[in-house]
Short mmCIF file of C-alpha atoms and ligand atoms in Angstrom, two decimals:
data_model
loop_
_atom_site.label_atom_id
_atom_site.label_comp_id
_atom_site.label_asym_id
_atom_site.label_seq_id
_atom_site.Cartn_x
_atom_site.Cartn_y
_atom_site.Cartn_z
CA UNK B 1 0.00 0.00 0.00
CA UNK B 2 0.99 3.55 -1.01
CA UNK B 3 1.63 6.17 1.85
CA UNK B 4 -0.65 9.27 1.81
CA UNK B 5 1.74 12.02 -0.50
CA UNK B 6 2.56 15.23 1.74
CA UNK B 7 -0.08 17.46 0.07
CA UNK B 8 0.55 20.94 -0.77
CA UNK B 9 -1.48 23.63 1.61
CA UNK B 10 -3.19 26.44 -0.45
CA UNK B 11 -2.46 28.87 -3.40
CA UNK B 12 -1.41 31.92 -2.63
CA UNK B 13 -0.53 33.30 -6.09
CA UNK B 14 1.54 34.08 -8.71
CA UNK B 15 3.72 36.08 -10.17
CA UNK B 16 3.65 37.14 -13.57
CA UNK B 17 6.23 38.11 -16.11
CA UNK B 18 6.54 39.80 -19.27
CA UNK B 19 7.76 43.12 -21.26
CA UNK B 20 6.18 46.00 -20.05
CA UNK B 21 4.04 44.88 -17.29
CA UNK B 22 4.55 47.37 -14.73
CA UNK B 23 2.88 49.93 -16.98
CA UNK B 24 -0.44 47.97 -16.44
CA UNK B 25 -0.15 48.29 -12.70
CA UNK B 26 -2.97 51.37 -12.83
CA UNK B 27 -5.22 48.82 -14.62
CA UNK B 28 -5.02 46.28 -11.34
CA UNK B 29 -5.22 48.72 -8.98
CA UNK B 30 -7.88 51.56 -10.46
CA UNK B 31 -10.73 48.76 -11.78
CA UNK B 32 -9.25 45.30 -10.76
CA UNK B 33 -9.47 46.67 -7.17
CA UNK B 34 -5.80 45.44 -6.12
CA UNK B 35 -3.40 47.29 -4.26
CA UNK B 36 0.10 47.80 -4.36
CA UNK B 37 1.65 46.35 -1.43
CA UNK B 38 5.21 46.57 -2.43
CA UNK B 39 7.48 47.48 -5.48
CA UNK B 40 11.18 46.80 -5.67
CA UNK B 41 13.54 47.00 -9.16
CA UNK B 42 10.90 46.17 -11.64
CA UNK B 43 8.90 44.11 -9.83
CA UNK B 44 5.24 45.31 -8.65
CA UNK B 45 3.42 43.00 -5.70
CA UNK B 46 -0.49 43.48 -5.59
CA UNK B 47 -2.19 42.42 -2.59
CA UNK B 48 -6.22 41.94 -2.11
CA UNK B 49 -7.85 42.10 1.01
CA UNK B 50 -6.93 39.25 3.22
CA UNK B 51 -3.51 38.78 4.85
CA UNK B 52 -1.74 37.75 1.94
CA UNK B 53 1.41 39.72 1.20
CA UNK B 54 0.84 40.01 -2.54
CA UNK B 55 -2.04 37.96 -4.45
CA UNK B 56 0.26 38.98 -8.08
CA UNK B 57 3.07 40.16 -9.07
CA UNK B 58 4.06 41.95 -11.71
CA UNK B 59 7.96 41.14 -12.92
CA UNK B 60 9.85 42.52 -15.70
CA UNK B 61 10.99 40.24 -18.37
CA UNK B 62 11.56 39.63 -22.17
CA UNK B 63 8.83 36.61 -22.56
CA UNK B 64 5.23 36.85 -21.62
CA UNK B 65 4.64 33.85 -18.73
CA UNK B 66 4.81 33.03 -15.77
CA UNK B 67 7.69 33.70 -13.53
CA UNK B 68 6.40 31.56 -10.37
CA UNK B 69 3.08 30.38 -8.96
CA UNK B 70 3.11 30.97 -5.28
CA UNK B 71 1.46 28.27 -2.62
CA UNK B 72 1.30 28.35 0.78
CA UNK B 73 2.56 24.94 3.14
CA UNK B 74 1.67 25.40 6.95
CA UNK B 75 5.23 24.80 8.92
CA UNK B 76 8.55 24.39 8.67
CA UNK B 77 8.19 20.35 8.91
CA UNK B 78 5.59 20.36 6.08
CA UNK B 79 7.71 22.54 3.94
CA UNK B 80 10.83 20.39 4.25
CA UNK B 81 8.81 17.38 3.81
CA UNK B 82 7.35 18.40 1.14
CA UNK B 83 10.96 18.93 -0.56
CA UNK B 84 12.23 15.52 0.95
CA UNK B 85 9.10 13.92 -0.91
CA UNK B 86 9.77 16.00 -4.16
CA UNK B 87 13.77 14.52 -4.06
CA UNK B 88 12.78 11.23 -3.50
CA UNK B 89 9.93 11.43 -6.38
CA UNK B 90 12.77 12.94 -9.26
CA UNK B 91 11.56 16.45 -9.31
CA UNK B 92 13.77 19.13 -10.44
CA UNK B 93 14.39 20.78 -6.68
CA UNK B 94 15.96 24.75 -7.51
CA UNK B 95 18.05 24.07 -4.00
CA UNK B 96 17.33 22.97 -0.20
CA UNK B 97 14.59 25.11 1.91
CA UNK B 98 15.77 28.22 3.16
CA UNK B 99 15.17 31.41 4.26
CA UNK B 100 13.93 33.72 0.98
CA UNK B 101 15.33 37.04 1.24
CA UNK B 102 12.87 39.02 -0.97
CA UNK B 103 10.17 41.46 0.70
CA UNK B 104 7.66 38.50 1.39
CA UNK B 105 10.12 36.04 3.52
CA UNK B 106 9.81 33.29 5.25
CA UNK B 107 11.01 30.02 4.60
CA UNK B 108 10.56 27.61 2.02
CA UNK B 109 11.96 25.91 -1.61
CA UNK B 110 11.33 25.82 -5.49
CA UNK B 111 10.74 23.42 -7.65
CA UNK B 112 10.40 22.95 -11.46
CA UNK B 113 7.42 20.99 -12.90
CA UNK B 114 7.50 19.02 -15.91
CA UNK B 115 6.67 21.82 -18.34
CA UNK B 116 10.02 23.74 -16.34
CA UNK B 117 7.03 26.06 -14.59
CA UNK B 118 8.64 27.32 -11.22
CA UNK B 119 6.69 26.93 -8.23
CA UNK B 120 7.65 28.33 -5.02
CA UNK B 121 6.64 26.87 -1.45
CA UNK B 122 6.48 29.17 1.22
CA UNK B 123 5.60 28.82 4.90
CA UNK B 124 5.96 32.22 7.86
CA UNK B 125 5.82 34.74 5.33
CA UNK B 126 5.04 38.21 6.07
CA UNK B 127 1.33 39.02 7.06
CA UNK B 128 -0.42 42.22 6.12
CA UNK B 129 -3.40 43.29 8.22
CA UNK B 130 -6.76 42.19 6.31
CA UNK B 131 -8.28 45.43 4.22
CA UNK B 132 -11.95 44.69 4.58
CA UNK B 133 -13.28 46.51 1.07
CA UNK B 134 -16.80 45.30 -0.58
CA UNK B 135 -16.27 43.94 -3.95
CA UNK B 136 -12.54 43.96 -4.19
CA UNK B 137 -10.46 40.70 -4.38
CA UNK B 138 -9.66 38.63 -0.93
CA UNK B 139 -7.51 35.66 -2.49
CA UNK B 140 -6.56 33.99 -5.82
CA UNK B 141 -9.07 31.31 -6.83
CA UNK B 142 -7.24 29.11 -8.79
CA UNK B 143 -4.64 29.04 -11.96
CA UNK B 144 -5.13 27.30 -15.21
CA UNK B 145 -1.90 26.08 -17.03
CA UNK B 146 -2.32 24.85 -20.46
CA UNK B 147 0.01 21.85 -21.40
CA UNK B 148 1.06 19.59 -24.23
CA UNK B 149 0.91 16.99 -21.77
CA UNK B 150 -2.14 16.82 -19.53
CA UNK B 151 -2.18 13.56 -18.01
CA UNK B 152 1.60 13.25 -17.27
CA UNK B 153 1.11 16.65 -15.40
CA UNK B 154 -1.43 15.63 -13.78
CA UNK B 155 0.05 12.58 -12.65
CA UNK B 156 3.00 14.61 -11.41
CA UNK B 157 0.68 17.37 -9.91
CA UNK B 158 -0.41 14.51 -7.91
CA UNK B 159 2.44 12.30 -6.98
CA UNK B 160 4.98 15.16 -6.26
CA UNK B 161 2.81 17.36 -4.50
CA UNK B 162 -0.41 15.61 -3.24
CA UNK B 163 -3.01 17.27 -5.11
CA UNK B 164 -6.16 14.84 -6.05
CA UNK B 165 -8.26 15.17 -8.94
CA UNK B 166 -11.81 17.15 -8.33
CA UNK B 167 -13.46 16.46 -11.69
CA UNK B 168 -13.01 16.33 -15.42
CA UNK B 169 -13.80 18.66 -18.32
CA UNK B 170 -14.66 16.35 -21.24
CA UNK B 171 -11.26 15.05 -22.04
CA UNK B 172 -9.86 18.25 -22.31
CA UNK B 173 -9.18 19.76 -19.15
CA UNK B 174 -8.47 18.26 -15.07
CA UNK B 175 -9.62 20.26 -11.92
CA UNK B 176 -6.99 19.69 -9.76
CA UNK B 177 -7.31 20.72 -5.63
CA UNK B 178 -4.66 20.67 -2.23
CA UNK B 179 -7.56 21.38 0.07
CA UNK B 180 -11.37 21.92 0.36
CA UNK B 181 -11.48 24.12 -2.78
CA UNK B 182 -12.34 22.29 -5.57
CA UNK B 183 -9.35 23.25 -7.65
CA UNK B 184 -6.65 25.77 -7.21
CA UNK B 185 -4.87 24.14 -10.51
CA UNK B 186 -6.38 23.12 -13.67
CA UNK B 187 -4.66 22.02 -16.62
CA UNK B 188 -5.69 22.23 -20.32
CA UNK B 189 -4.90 20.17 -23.07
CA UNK B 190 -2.79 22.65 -25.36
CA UNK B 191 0.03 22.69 -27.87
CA UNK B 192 2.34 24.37 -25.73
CA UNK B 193 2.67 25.43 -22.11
CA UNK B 194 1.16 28.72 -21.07
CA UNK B 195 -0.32 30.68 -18.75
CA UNK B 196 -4.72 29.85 -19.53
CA UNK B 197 -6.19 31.99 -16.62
CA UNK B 198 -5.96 33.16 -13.24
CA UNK B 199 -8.98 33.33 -11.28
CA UNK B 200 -9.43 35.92 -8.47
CA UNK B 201 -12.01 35.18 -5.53
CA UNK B 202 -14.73 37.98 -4.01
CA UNK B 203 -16.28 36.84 -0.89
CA UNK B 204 -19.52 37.04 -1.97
CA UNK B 205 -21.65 36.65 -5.13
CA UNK B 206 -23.37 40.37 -5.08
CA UNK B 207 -19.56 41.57 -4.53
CA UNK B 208 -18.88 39.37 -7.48
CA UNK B 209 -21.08 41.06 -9.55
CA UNK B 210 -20.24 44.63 -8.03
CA UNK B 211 -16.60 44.35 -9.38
CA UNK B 212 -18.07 43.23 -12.72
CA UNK B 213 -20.16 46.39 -12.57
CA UNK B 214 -17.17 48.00 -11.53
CA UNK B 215 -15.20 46.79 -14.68
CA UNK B 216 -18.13 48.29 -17.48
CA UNK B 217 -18.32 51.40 -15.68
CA UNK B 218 -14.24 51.85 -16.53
CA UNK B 219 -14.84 50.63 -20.10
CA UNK B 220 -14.07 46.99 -19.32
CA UNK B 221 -16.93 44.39 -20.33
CA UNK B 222 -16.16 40.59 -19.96
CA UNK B 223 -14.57 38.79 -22.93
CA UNK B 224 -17.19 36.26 -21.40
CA UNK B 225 -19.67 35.80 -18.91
CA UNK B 226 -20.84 36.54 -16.54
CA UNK B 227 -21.79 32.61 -16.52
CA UNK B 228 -21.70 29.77 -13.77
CA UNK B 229 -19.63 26.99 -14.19
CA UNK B 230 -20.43 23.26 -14.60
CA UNK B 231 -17.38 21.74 -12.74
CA UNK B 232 -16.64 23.76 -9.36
CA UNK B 233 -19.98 25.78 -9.63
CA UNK B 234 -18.35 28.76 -9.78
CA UNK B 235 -19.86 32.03 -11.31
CA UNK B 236 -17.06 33.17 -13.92
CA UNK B 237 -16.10 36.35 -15.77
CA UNK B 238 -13.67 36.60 -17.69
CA UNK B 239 -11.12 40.11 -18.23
CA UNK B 240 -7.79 40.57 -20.84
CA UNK B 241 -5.72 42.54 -18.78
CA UNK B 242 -3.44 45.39 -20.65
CA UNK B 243 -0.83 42.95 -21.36
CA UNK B 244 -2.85 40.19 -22.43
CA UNK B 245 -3.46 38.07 -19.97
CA UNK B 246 -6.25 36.05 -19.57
CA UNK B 247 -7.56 37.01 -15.66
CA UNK B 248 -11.29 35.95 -14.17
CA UNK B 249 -13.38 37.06 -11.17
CA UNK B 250 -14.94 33.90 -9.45
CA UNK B 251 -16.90 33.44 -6.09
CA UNK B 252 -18.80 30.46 -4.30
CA UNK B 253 -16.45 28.08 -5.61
CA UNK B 254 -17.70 24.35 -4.50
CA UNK B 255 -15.89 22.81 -1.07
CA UNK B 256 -15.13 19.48 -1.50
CA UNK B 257 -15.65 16.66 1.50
CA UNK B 258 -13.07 14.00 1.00
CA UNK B 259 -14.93 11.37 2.49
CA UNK B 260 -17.82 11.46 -0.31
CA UNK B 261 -16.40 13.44 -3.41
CA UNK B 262 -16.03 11.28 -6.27
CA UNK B 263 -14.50 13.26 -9.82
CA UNK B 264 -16.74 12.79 -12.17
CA UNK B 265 -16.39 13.74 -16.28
CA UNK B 266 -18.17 16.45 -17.29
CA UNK B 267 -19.57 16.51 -20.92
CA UNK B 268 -19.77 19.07 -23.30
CA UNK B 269 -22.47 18.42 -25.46
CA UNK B 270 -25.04 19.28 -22.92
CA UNK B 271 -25.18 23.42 -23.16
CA UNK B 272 -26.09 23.41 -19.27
CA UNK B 273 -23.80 21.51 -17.61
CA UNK B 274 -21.20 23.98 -19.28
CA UNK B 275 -23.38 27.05 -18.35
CA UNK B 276 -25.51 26.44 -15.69
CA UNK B 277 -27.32 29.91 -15.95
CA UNK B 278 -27.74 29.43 -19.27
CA UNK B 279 -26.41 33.32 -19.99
CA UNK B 280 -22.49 33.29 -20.61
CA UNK B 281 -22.46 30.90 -24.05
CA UNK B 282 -19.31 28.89 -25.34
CA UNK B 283 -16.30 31.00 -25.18
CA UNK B 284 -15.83 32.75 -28.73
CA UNK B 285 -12.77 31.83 -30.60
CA UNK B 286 -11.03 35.09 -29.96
CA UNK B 287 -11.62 34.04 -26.78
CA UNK B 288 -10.11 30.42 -26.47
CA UNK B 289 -7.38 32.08 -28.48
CA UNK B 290 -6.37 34.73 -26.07
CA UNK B 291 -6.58 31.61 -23.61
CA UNK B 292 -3.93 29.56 -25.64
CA UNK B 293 -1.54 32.02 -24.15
CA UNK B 294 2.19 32.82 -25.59
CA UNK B 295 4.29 30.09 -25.16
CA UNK B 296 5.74 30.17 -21.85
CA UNK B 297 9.56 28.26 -22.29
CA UNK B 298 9.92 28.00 -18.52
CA UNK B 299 12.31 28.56 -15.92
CA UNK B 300 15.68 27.08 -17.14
CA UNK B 301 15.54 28.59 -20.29
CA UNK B 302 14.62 32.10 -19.36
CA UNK B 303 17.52 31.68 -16.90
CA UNK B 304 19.95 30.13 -19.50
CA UNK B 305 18.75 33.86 -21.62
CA UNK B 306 19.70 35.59 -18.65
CA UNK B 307 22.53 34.62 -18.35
CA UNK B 308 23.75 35.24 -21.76
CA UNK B 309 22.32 38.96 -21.86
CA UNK B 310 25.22 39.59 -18.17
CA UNK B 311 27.56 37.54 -21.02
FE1 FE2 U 401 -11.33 29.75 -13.92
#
């Protein structure tokens, strides 16, 4: 018999890369309802309302992507087990758990997954005092990666880091969830690896639709939705930020119970499973496009780049 993986704890974010970014920061803070927490050389860290020290960051770079997705583990012990389990399992480890020196702290380690996305584990890191604000973002939902291998991250997803599957999207996309939420990663089947969508939570579904309001009054309608999904039940609506990036308010997302959750495949062909409200529609090509993302090469590559440029 198999022992129980160490699971990962929560998402806390991610941080973004890519040309230009840090020009967009009025866009997150002025009608996303972020605010800037901290900024250092070209980097920009947005916080929401809960405790969080940053729910996104914004990082210079030359290539649109992802420069880390952030997640939370609960101690020290869980942290380095966590990294003992990701050793013994194969996974690329970017160096023993440590202290991290940037603005956030605390302790913790990287890894590289198998499409070379960096994640970064981090336990005691700063706390900010909570920012109660109606209709502005507490926490980031989840993260969609698209990948040209689905099931082989998946199974890594799982084995490495302990998450279990949630549900299924046809045989096209996996739900993928550390704790009670139903996912804080999903993967899509895709070409290449990208960045799909990151999904930002309000507490409550009238504060949901508040920030939506709050979007169309700047100018900003949803490339679609508002809608409620089929797997997770979450209401969605979908936003292309300045730089093109795929981002999504969410609320209400389902809670799983592990003792009676069973994934299940959802179909496609059945309009109301996809939409339960019946109001959003099937994403529009330009919209599954702008979801395809720009291909994201990954950690040791962009770090090879670097390197060369200080050559
Ligand atoms: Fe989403």
């Amino acid at each position: 018999m198999s022992e129980t993986p160490i699971r990962t704890g929560s998402l806390r974010g991610i941080m973004m890369r890519g040309p230009g970014l840090a020009e967009t920061l009025p866009f997150y803070e002025d009608m996303w309802g972020l605010k800037l927490a901290h900024s250092d050389d070209g980097t920009a860290l947005l916080r929401g309302t809960g405790s969080e020290p940053f729910l996104y960051g914004l990082t210079e770079g030359d290539v649109f992507g992802i420069e880390y997705v952030h997640f939370a583990m609960p101690d020290r012990t869980q942290t380095d087990a966590l990294h003992a389990q990701c050793v013994a399992k194969g996974a690329q480890v970017l160096g023993a758990p440590a202290e991290f020196d940037d603005w956030a702290g605390g302790y913790g380690f990287e890894v590289l997954d198998p499409d070379m996305r960096r994640l970064r584990f981090r336990t005691e890191a700063r706390q900010l005092p909570e920012e109660p604000d109606w209709s502005k973002p507490k926490k980031v939902s989840h993260v969609v990666l698209n990948t040209p291998d689905m099931e082989g991250v998946q199974a890594w997803y799982e084995d490495v880091l302990g998450f279990r599957t949630s549900d299924y999207s046809a045989d096209q996309m996996v739900f993928l969830r550390c704790n009670t939420d139903h996912h804080s990663i999903a993967l899509v089947r895709a070409h290449y690896a990208s960045v799909n969508h990151v999904a930002f939570e309000l507490p409550t579904i009238d504060e949901f639709m508040r920030a939506i309001g709050r979007m169309k009054q700047k100018g900003h309608v949803p490339t679609w939705g508002p809608g409620r999904h089929g797997p997770g039940n979450n209401p969605f609506a979908y936003f292309v930020s300045p730089s093109g990036f795929v981002i999504e308010f969410t609320s209400e997302l389902q809670q799983i119970d592990e003792t009676t959750h069973e994934a299940q495949v959802w179909p496609r062909d059945n309009p109301e499973l996809m939409d339960r409200w019946m109001t959003a529609g099937p994403p529009t090509p330009a919209q599954r496009a702008v979801m395809q993302g720009r291909p994201d090469p990954g950690w040791p590559e962009l770090a090879q780049r670097n390197r060369g440029a200080a050559e």
